[in-house]
């Protein structure tokens, strides 16, 4: 594991790490995630624990902006997961017990699962129907910071790919953006 940088301009170290991560995202797994999210009529649920859960929530918000029927798992207004639904699970380790439980339960109910993880051979990846690997293992940052940063950016890129080629999509997304601020 890399050591933290001493002195000024540590933000440049973060920028290099994020840039390296993005350079190493697998195009095939990225494309598989985009294809999975393009499934017409599928309701989506998003989850993760800790900061990964915040990334999952931000992704759910952007999918809502795209007009998808999406919910954050565990929120009071989230309906039950049913056959044909999809579950996005963000977990750096791919071993978080709560996340693994959610994937197993979703699969029992006939839902598809999309894992976003740094570990493509993790328990989560083995359970999931589709795996989007966010390669973030070597970092000078604390704990899972690079994974969480990379996951947000990669999932925002997925949203960009979903919106690509749709005339007027940004205007429709803006119209769905909250007006209660």
mmCIF file with all atom_site columns, C-alpha atoms in Angstrom:
data_model
loop_
_atom_site.group_PDB
_atom_site.id
_atom_site.type_symbol
_atom_site.label_atom_id
_atom_site.label_alt_id
_atom_site.label_comp_id
_atom_site.label_asym_id
_atom_site.label_entity_id
_atom_site.label_seq_id
_atom_site.pdbx_PDB_ins_code
_atom_site.Cartn_x
_atom_site.Cartn_y
_atom_site.Cartn_z
_atom_site.occupancy
_atom_site.B_iso_or_equiv
_atom_site.pdbx_formal_charge
_atom_site.auth_seq_id
_atom_site.auth_comp_id
_atom_site.auth_asym_id
_atom_site.auth_atom_id
_atom_site.pdbx_PDB_model_num
ATOM 1   C CA . UNK A 1 1   ? 0.000   0.000   0.000   1.00 0.00 ? 1   UNK A CA 1
ATOM 2   C CA . UNK A 1 2   ? 1.296   3.439   -0.909  1.00 0.00 ? 2   UNK A CA 1
ATOM 3   C CA . UNK A 1 3   ? 2.213   5.864   1.867   1.00 0.00 ? 3   UNK A CA 1
ATOM 4   C CA . UNK A 1 4   ? 0.536   9.251   2.298   1.00 0.00 ? 4   UNK A CA 1
ATOM 5   C CA . UNK A 1 5   ? 2.316   12.135  0.623   1.00 0.00 ? 5   UNK A CA 1
ATOM 6   C CA . UNK A 1 6   ? 4.039   14.676  2.883   1.00 0.00 ? 6   UNK A CA 1
ATOM 7   C CA . UNK A 1 7   ? 3.712   18.394  2.270   1.00 0.00 ? 7   UNK A CA 1
ATOM 8   C CA . UNK A 1 8   ? 1.709   20.501  -0.116  1.00 0.00 ? 8   UNK A CA 1
ATOM 9   C CA . UNK A 1 9   ? -0.382  19.592  -3.119  1.00 0.00 ? 9   UNK A CA 1
ATOM 10  C CA . UNK A 1 10  ? -1.608  16.248  -1.842  1.00 0.00 ? 10  UNK A CA 1
ATOM 11  C CA . UNK A 1 11  ? -4.674  16.850  -4.046  1.00 0.00 ? 11  UNK A CA 1
ATOM 12  C CA . UNK A 1 12  ? -2.420  16.146  -7.027  1.00 0.00 ? 12  UNK A CA 1
ATOM 13  C CA . UNK A 1 13  ? -1.689  12.695  -5.564  1.00 0.00 ? 13  UNK A CA 1
ATOM 14  C CA . UNK A 1 14  ? -5.451  12.110  -5.343  1.00 0.00 ? 14  UNK A CA 1
ATOM 15  C CA . UNK A 1 15  ? -5.863  13.287  -8.936  1.00 0.00 ? 15  UNK A CA 1
ATOM 16  C CA . UNK A 1 16  ? -3.154  10.870  -10.126 1.00 0.00 ? 16  UNK A CA 1
ATOM 17  C CA . UNK A 1 17  ? -4.747  7.976   -8.258  1.00 0.00 ? 17  UNK A CA 1
ATOM 18  C CA . UNK A 1 18  ? -8.206  8.724   -9.660  1.00 0.00 ? 18  UNK A CA 1
ATOM 19  C CA . UNK A 1 19  ? -6.766  9.162   -13.156 1.00 0.00 ? 19  UNK A CA 1
ATOM 20  C CA . UNK A 1 20  ? -4.938  5.825   -12.942 1.00 0.00 ? 20  UNK A CA 1
ATOM 21  C CA . UNK A 1 21  ? -8.114  4.134   -11.699 1.00 0.00 ? 21  UNK A CA 1
ATOM 22  C CA . UNK A 1 22  ? -10.166 5.508   -14.595 1.00 0.00 ? 22  UNK A CA 1
ATOM 23  C CA . UNK A 1 23  ? -7.470  4.462   -17.082 1.00 0.00 ? 23  UNK A CA 1
ATOM 24  C CA . UNK A 1 24  ? -7.814  0.891   -15.812 1.00 0.00 ? 24  UNK A CA 1
ATOM 25  C CA . UNK A 1 25  ? -11.597 0.429   -15.856 1.00 0.00 ? 25  UNK A CA 1
ATOM 26  C CA . UNK A 1 26  ? -12.413 -2.650  -17.927 1.00 0.00 ? 26  UNK A CA 1
ATOM 27  C CA . UNK A 1 27  ? -14.414 -1.639  -21.010 1.00 0.00 ? 27  UNK A CA 1
ATOM 28  C CA . UNK A 1 28  ? -16.204 -4.985  -21.179 1.00 0.00 ? 28  UNK A CA 1
ATOM 29  C CA . UNK A 1 29  ? -17.518 -4.837  -17.603 1.00 0.00 ? 29  UNK A CA 1
ATOM 30  C CA . UNK A 1 30  ? -18.424 -1.166  -18.067 1.00 0.00 ? 30  UNK A CA 1
ATOM 31  C CA . UNK A 1 31  ? -20.399 -2.052  -21.199 1.00 0.00 ? 31  UNK A CA 1
ATOM 32  C CA . UNK A 1 32  ? -22.102 -4.946  -19.411 1.00 0.00 ? 32  UNK A CA 1
ATOM 33  C CA . UNK A 1 33  ? -23.249 -2.581  -16.638 1.00 0.00 ? 33  UNK A CA 1
ATOM 34  C CA . UNK A 1 34  ? -24.612 -0.100  -19.187 1.00 0.00 ? 34  UNK A CA 1
ATOM 35  C CA . UNK A 1 35  ? -26.437 -2.888  -21.033 1.00 0.00 ? 35  UNK A CA 1
ATOM 36  C CA . UNK A 1 36  ? -27.941 -4.199  -17.790 1.00 0.00 ? 36  UNK A CA 1
ATOM 37  C CA . UNK A 1 37  ? -29.207 -0.747  -16.851 1.00 0.00 ? 37  UNK A CA 1
ATOM 38  C CA . UNK A 1 38  ? -30.774 -0.335  -20.304 1.00 0.00 ? 38  UNK A CA 1
ATOM 39  C CA . UNK A 1 39  ? -33.247 -3.159  -19.658 1.00 0.00 ? 39  UNK A CA 1
ATOM 40  C CA . UNK A 1 40  ? -36.645 -1.590  -20.405 1.00 0.00 ? 40  UNK A CA 1
ATOM 41  C CA . UNK A 1 41  ? -39.198 -1.428  -17.606 1.00 0.00 ? 41  UNK A CA 1
ATOM 42  C CA . UNK A 1 42  ? -36.877 -2.739  -14.895 1.00 0.00 ? 42  UNK A CA 1
ATOM 43  C CA . UNK A 1 43  ? -37.171 -1.173  -11.458 1.00 0.00 ? 43  UNK A CA 1
ATOM 44  C CA . UNK A 1 44  ? -33.819 -0.575  -9.842  1.00 0.00 ? 44  UNK A CA 1
ATOM 45  C CA . UNK A 1 45  ? -32.745 -0.543  -6.210  1.00 0.00 ? 45  UNK A CA 1
ATOM 46  C CA . UNK A 1 46  ? -29.374 0.725   -4.971  1.00 0.00 ? 46  UNK A CA 1
ATOM 47  C CA . UNK A 1 47  ? -27.489 -0.084  -1.793  1.00 0.00 ? 47  UNK A CA 1
ATOM 48  C CA . UNK A 1 48  ? -24.118 -0.006  -0.105  1.00 0.00 ? 48  UNK A CA 1
ATOM 49  C CA . UNK A 1 49  ? -22.800 0.450   3.387   1.00 0.00 ? 49  UNK A CA 1
ATOM 50  C CA . UNK A 1 50  ? -21.116 3.582   4.732   1.00 0.00 ? 50  UNK A CA 1
ATOM 51  C CA . UNK A 1 51  ? -19.651 5.863   2.069   1.00 0.00 ? 51  UNK A CA 1
ATOM 52  C CA . UNK A 1 52  ? -20.366 3.216   -0.570  1.00 0.00 ? 52  UNK A CA 1
ATOM 53  C CA . UNK A 1 53  ? -24.020 3.639   0.353   1.00 0.00 ? 53  UNK A CA 1
ATOM 54  C CA . UNK A 1 54  ? -23.741 7.359   -0.345  1.00 0.00 ? 54  UNK A CA 1
ATOM 55  C CA . UNK A 1 55  ? -22.341 6.556   -3.798  1.00 0.00 ? 55  UNK A CA 1
ATOM 56  C CA . UNK A 1 56  ? -25.235 4.133   -4.349  1.00 0.00 ? 56  UNK A CA 1
ATOM 57  C CA . UNK A 1 57  ? -27.708 6.857   -3.352  1.00 0.00 ? 57  UNK A CA 1
ATOM 58  C CA . UNK A 1 58  ? -26.111 9.381   -5.714  1.00 0.00 ? 58  UNK A CA 1
ATOM 59  C CA . UNK A 1 59  ? -26.307 6.826   -8.517  1.00 0.00 ? 59  UNK A CA 1
ATOM 60  C CA . UNK A 1 60  ? -29.981 6.202   -7.754  1.00 0.00 ? 60  UNK A CA 1
ATOM 61  C CA . UNK A 1 61  ? -30.597 9.934   -7.999  1.00 0.00 ? 61  UNK A CA 1
ATOM 62  C CA . UNK A 1 62  ? -28.983 10.144  -11.440 1.00 0.00 ? 62  UNK A CA 1
ATOM 63  C CA . UNK A 1 63  ? -30.934 7.111   -12.667 1.00 0.00 ? 63  UNK A CA 1
ATOM 64  C CA . UNK A 1 64  ? -34.104 8.865   -11.473 1.00 0.00 ? 64  UNK A CA 1
ATOM 65  C CA . UNK A 1 65  ? -33.017 11.927  -13.458 1.00 0.00 ? 65  UNK A CA 1
ATOM 66  C CA . UNK A 1 66  ? -32.867 9.626   -16.485 1.00 0.00 ? 66  UNK A CA 1
ATOM 67  C CA . UNK A 1 67  ? -36.484 8.659   -15.816 1.00 0.00 ? 67  UNK A CA 1
ATOM 68  C CA . UNK A 1 68  ? -35.832 5.211   -14.392 1.00 0.00 ? 68  UNK A CA 1
ATOM 69  C CA . UNK A 1 69  ? -37.961 3.763   -11.611 1.00 0.00 ? 69  UNK A CA 1
ATOM 70  C CA . UNK A 1 70  ? -35.312 3.599   -8.893  1.00 0.00 ? 70  UNK A CA 1
ATOM 71  C CA . UNK A 1 71  ? -35.243 3.333   -5.111  1.00 0.00 ? 71  UNK A CA 1
ATOM 72  C CA . UNK A 1 72  ? -32.636 3.306   -2.363  1.00 0.00 ? 72  UNK A CA 1
ATOM 73  C CA . UNK A 1 73  ? -32.886 0.008   -0.510  1.00 0.00 ? 73  UNK A CA 1
ATOM 74  C CA . UNK A 1 74  ? -33.839 0.511   3.136   1.00 0.00 ? 74  UNK A CA 1
ATOM 75  C CA . UNK A 1 75  ? -35.477 3.895   2.685   1.00 0.00 ? 75  UNK A CA 1
ATOM 76  C CA . UNK A 1 76  ? -38.991 4.152   4.120   1.00 0.00 ? 76  UNK A CA 1
ATOM 77  C CA . UNK A 1 77  ? -40.582 4.615   0.684   1.00 0.00 ? 77  UNK A CA 1
ATOM 78  C CA . UNK A 1 78  ? -38.745 1.738   -1.046  1.00 0.00 ? 78  UNK A CA 1
ATOM 79  C CA . UNK A 1 79  ? -41.143 -1.008  -2.175  1.00 0.00 ? 79  UNK A CA 1
ATOM 80  C CA . UNK A 1 80  ? -40.369 -4.716  -1.969  1.00 0.00 ? 80  UNK A CA 1
ATOM 81  C CA . UNK A 1 81  ? -37.916 -6.205  -4.448  1.00 0.00 ? 81  UNK A CA 1
ATOM 82  C CA . UNK A 1 82  ? -39.652 -8.504  -6.930  1.00 0.00 ? 82  UNK A CA 1
ATOM 83  C CA . UNK A 1 83  ? -38.859 -10.758 -9.861  1.00 0.00 ? 83  UNK A CA 1
ATOM 84  C CA . UNK A 1 84  ? -37.506 -8.765  -12.779 1.00 0.00 ? 84  UNK A CA 1
ATOM 85  C CA . UNK A 1 85  ? -36.182 -5.920  -10.614 1.00 0.00 ? 85  UNK A CA 1
ATOM 86  C CA . UNK A 1 86  ? -32.495 -5.031  -10.377 1.00 0.00 ? 86  UNK A CA 1
ATOM 87  C CA . UNK A 1 87  ? -30.239 -4.379  -7.407  1.00 0.00 ? 87  UNK A CA 1
ATOM 88  C CA . UNK A 1 88  ? -27.061 -2.295  -7.627  1.00 0.00 ? 88  UNK A CA 1
ATOM 89  C CA . UNK A 1 89  ? -24.681 -3.077  -4.765  1.00 0.00 ? 89  UNK A CA 1
ATOM 90  C CA . UNK A 1 90  ? -21.610 -0.901  -4.162  1.00 0.00 ? 90  UNK A CA 1
ATOM 91  C CA . UNK A 1 91  ? -18.971 -2.608  -1.973  1.00 0.00 ? 91  UNK A CA 1
ATOM 92  C CA . UNK A 1 92  ? -15.235 -2.090  -2.228  1.00 0.00 ? 92  UNK A CA 1
ATOM 93  C CA . UNK A 1 93  ? -14.318 -5.344  -0.510  1.00 0.00 ? 93  UNK A CA 1
ATOM 94  C CA . UNK A 1 94  ? -17.192 -7.324  -1.946  1.00 0.00 ? 94  UNK A CA 1
ATOM 95  C CA . UNK A 1 95  ? -17.396 -9.023  1.444   1.00 0.00 ? 95  UNK A CA 1
ATOM 96  C CA . UNK A 1 96  ? -19.668 -6.695  3.435   1.00 0.00 ? 96  UNK A CA 1
ATOM 97  C CA . UNK A 1 97  ? -22.099 -9.051  5.236   1.00 0.00 ? 97  UNK A CA 1
ATOM 98  C CA . UNK A 1 98  ? -25.174 -6.807  4.909   1.00 0.00 ? 98  UNK A CA 1
ATOM 99  C CA . UNK A 1 99  ? -24.573 -6.305  1.184   1.00 0.00 ? 99  UNK A CA 1
ATOM 100 C CA . UNK A 1 100 ? -24.097 -10.041 0.630   1.00 0.00 ? 100 UNK A CA 1
ATOM 101 C CA . UNK A 1 101 ? -27.348 -10.685 2.497   1.00 0.00 ? 101 UNK A CA 1
ATOM 102 C CA . UNK A 1 102 ? -29.198 -8.188  0.301   1.00 0.00 ? 102 UNK A CA 1
ATOM 103 C CA . UNK A 1 103 ? -27.892 -9.815  -2.881  1.00 0.00 ? 103 UNK A CA 1
ATOM 104 C CA . UNK A 1 104 ? -28.940 -13.280 -1.707  1.00 0.00 ? 104 UNK A CA 1
ATOM 105 C CA . UNK A 1 105 ? -32.413 -12.029 -0.756  1.00 0.00 ? 105 UNK A CA 1
ATOM 106 C CA . UNK A 1 106 ? -32.827 -10.150 -4.050  1.00 0.00 ? 106 UNK A CA 1
ATOM 107 C CA . UNK A 1 107 ? -31.862 -13.256 -6.015  1.00 0.00 ? 107 UNK A CA 1
ATOM 108 C CA . UNK A 1 108 ? -34.336 -15.342 -3.973  1.00 0.00 ? 108 UNK A CA 1
ATOM 109 C CA . UNK A 1 109 ? -37.022 -12.947 -5.199  1.00 0.00 ? 109 UNK A CA 1
ATOM 110 C CA . UNK A 1 110 ? -35.907 -13.189 -8.825  1.00 0.00 ? 110 UNK A CA 1
ATOM 111 C CA . UNK A 1 111 ? -34.054 -9.874  -9.115  1.00 0.00 ? 111 UNK A CA 1
ATOM 112 C CA . UNK A 1 112 ? -30.940 -9.304  -11.215 1.00 0.00 ? 112 UNK A CA 1
ATOM 113 C CA . UNK A 1 113 ? -27.860 -7.992  -9.415  1.00 0.00 ? 113 UNK A CA 1
ATOM 114 C CA . UNK A 1 114 ? -25.132 -5.572  -10.466 1.00 0.00 ? 114 UNK A CA 1
ATOM 115 C CA . UNK A 1 115 ? -22.065 -5.513  -8.222  1.00 0.00 ? 115 UNK A CA 1
ATOM 116 C CA . UNK A 1 116 ? -19.717 -2.526  -8.161  1.00 0.00 ? 116 UNK A CA 1
ATOM 117 C CA . UNK A 1 117 ? -16.554 -3.663  -6.377  1.00 0.00 ? 117 UNK A CA 1
ATOM 118 C CA . UNK A 1 118 ? -12.773 -3.420  -6.322  1.00 0.00 ? 118 UNK A CA 1
ATOM 119 C CA . UNK A 1 119 ? -12.471 -7.198  -6.043  1.00 0.00 ? 119 UNK A CA 1
ATOM 120 C CA . UNK A 1 120 ? -13.726 -9.146  -9.071  1.00 0.00 ? 120 UNK A CA 1
ATOM 121 C CA . UNK A 1 121 ? -13.184 -12.486 -7.307  1.00 0.00 ? 121 UNK A CA 1
ATOM 122 C CA . UNK A 1 122 ? -15.025 -11.470 -4.101  1.00 0.00 ? 122 UNK A CA 1
ATOM 123 C CA . UNK A 1 123 ? -18.087 -13.203 -2.690  1.00 0.00 ? 123 UNK A CA 1
ATOM 124 C CA . UNK A 1 124 ? -20.231 -10.343 -4.008  1.00 0.00 ? 124 UNK A CA 1
ATOM 125 C CA . UNK A 1 125 ? -18.826 -10.684 -7.516  1.00 0.00 ? 125 UNK A CA 1
ATOM 126 C CA . UNK A 1 126 ? -19.442 -14.437 -7.468  1.00 0.00 ? 126 UNK A CA 1
ATOM 127 C CA . UNK A 1 127 ? -23.091 -13.894 -6.493  1.00 0.00 ? 127 UNK A CA 1
ATOM 128 C CA . UNK A 1 128 ? -23.823 -11.045 -8.908  1.00 0.00 ? 128 UNK A CA 1
ATOM 129 C CA . UNK A 1 129 ? -25.206 -11.350 -12.425 1.00 0.00 ? 129 UNK A CA 1
ATOM 130 C CA . UNK A 1 130 ? -23.027 -8.461  -13.643 1.00 0.00 ? 130 UNK A CA 1
ATOM 131 C CA . UNK A 1 131 ? -19.814 -7.106  -12.107 1.00 0.00 ? 131 UNK A CA 1
ATOM 132 C CA . UNK A 1 132 ? -18.396 -3.637  -12.668 1.00 0.00 ? 132 UNK A CA 1
ATOM 133 C CA . UNK A 1 133 ? -14.881 -3.629  -11.286 1.00 0.00 ? 133 UNK A CA 1
ATOM 134 C CA . UNK A 1 134 ? -13.503 -0.332  -9.964  1.00 0.00 ? 134 UNK A CA 1
ATOM 135 C CA . UNK A 1 135 ? -9.751  -1.051  -9.720  1.00 0.00 ? 135 UNK A CA 1
ATOM 136 C CA . UNK A 1 136 ? -8.686  0.808   -6.579  1.00 0.00 ? 136 UNK A CA 1
ATOM 137 C CA . UNK A 1 137 ? -6.348  -1.354  -4.569  1.00 0.00 ? 137 UNK A CA 1
ATOM 138 C CA . UNK A 1 138 ? -3.099  0.667   -4.367  1.00 0.00 ? 138 UNK A CA 1
ATOM 139 C CA . UNK A 1 139 ? -3.708  4.013   -2.705  1.00 0.00 ? 139 UNK A CA 1
ATOM 140 C CA . UNK A 1 140 ? -2.136  6.511   -0.325  1.00 0.00 ? 140 UNK A CA 1
ATOM 141 C CA . UNK A 1 141 ? -5.610  7.619   0.756   1.00 0.00 ? 141 UNK A CA 1
ATOM 142 C CA . UNK A 1 142 ? -7.392  6.454   3.880   1.00 0.00 ? 142 UNK A CA 1
ATOM 143 C CA . UNK A 1 143 ? -9.381  3.239   3.777   1.00 0.00 ? 143 UNK A CA 1
ATOM 144 C CA . UNK A 1 144 ? -11.808 2.990   0.841   1.00 0.00 ? 144 UNK A CA 1
ATOM 145 C CA . UNK A 1 145 ? -11.609 6.607   -0.294  1.00 0.00 ? 145 UNK A CA 1
ATOM 146 C CA . UNK A 1 146 ? -10.224 5.816   -3.749  1.00 0.00 ? 146 UNK A CA 1
ATOM 147 C CA . UNK A 1 147 ? -12.844 3.122   -4.323  1.00 0.00 ? 147 UNK A CA 1
ATOM 148 C CA . UNK A 1 148 ? -15.661 5.465   -3.343  1.00 0.00 ? 148 UNK A CA 1
ATOM 149 C CA . UNK A 1 149 ? -14.328 8.318   -5.500  1.00 0.00 ? 149 UNK A CA 1
ATOM 150 C CA . UNK A 1 150 ? -13.762 5.980   -8.427  1.00 0.00 ? 150 UNK A CA 1
ATOM 151 C CA . UNK A 1 151 ? -17.161 4.324   -8.051  1.00 0.00 ? 151 UNK A CA 1
ATOM 152 C CA . UNK A 1 152 ? -18.935 7.673   -8.156  1.00 0.00 ? 152 UNK A CA 1
ATOM 153 C CA . UNK A 1 153 ? -17.064 8.737   -11.285 1.00 0.00 ? 153 UNK A CA 1
ATOM 154 C CA . UNK A 1 154 ? -17.455 5.396   -13.058 1.00 0.00 ? 154 UNK A CA 1
ATOM 155 C CA . UNK A 1 155 ? -21.172 5.246   -12.234 1.00 0.00 ? 155 UNK A CA 1
ATOM 156 C CA . UNK A 1 156 ? -21.587 8.850   -13.414 1.00 0.00 ? 156 UNK A CA 1
ATOM 157 C CA . UNK A 1 157 ? -19.922 7.731   -16.651 1.00 0.00 ? 157 UNK A CA 1
ATOM 158 C CA . UNK A 1 158 ? -22.460 4.885   -16.858 1.00 0.00 ? 158 UNK A CA 1
ATOM 159 C CA . UNK A 1 159 ? -25.221 7.488   -16.593 1.00 0.00 ? 159 UNK A CA 1
ATOM 160 C CA . UNK A 1 160 ? -23.546 9.500   -19.363 1.00 0.00 ? 160 UNK A CA 1
ATOM 161 C CA . UNK A 1 161 ? -23.462 6.388   -21.529 1.00 0.00 ? 161 UNK A CA 1
ATOM 162 C CA . UNK A 1 162 ? -27.144 5.718   -20.820 1.00 0.00 ? 162 UNK A CA 1
ATOM 163 C CA . UNK A 1 163 ? -28.024 9.296   -21.828 1.00 0.00 ? 163 UNK A CA 1
ATOM 164 C CA . UNK A 1 164 ? -25.795 9.335   -24.918 1.00 0.00 ? 164 UNK A CA 1
ATOM 165 C CA . UNK A 1 165 ? -27.554 9.753   -28.218 1.00 0.00 ? 165 UNK A CA 1
ATOM 166 C CA . UNK A 1 166 ? -30.892 10.709  -26.670 1.00 0.00 ? 166 UNK A CA 1
ATOM 167 C CA . UNK A 1 167 ? -31.820 14.056  -28.141 1.00 0.00 ? 167 UNK A CA 1
ATOM 168 C CA . UNK A 1 168 ? -32.808 16.497  -25.386 1.00 0.00 ? 168 UNK A CA 1
ATOM 169 C CA . UNK A 1 169 ? -31.919 14.102  -22.560 1.00 0.00 ? 169 UNK A CA 1
ATOM 170 C CA . UNK A 1 170 ? -30.103 16.695  -20.444 1.00 0.00 ? 170 UNK A CA 1
ATOM 171 C CA . UNK A 1 171 ? -33.170 18.973  -20.567 1.00 0.00 ? 171 UNK A CA 1
ATOM 172 C CA . UNK A 1 172 ? -35.410 16.068  -19.479 1.00 0.00 ? 172 UNK A CA 1
ATOM 173 C CA . UNK A 1 173 ? -32.960 15.216  -16.699 1.00 0.00 ? 173 UNK A CA 1
ATOM 174 C CA . UNK A 1 174 ? -32.984 18.846  -15.536 1.00 0.00 ? 174 UNK A CA 1
ATOM 175 C CA . UNK A 1 175 ? -36.792 18.826  -15.530 1.00 0.00 ? 175 UNK A CA 1
ATOM 176 C CA . UNK A 1 176 ? -36.711 15.816  -13.159 1.00 0.00 ? 176 UNK A CA 1
ATOM 177 C CA . UNK A 1 177 ? -34.166 17.507  -10.876 1.00 0.00 ? 177 UNK A CA 1
ATOM 178 C CA . UNK A 1 178 ? -35.582 18.696  -7.571  1.00 0.00 ? 178 UNK A CA 1
ATOM 179 C CA . UNK A 1 179 ? -37.246 22.094  -7.609  1.00 0.00 ? 179 UNK A CA 1
ATOM 180 C CA . UNK A 1 180 ? -37.517 22.296  -3.824  1.00 0.00 ? 180 UNK A CA 1
ATOM 181 C CA . UNK A 1 181 ? -34.097 23.820  -3.119  1.00 0.00 ? 181 UNK A CA 1
#
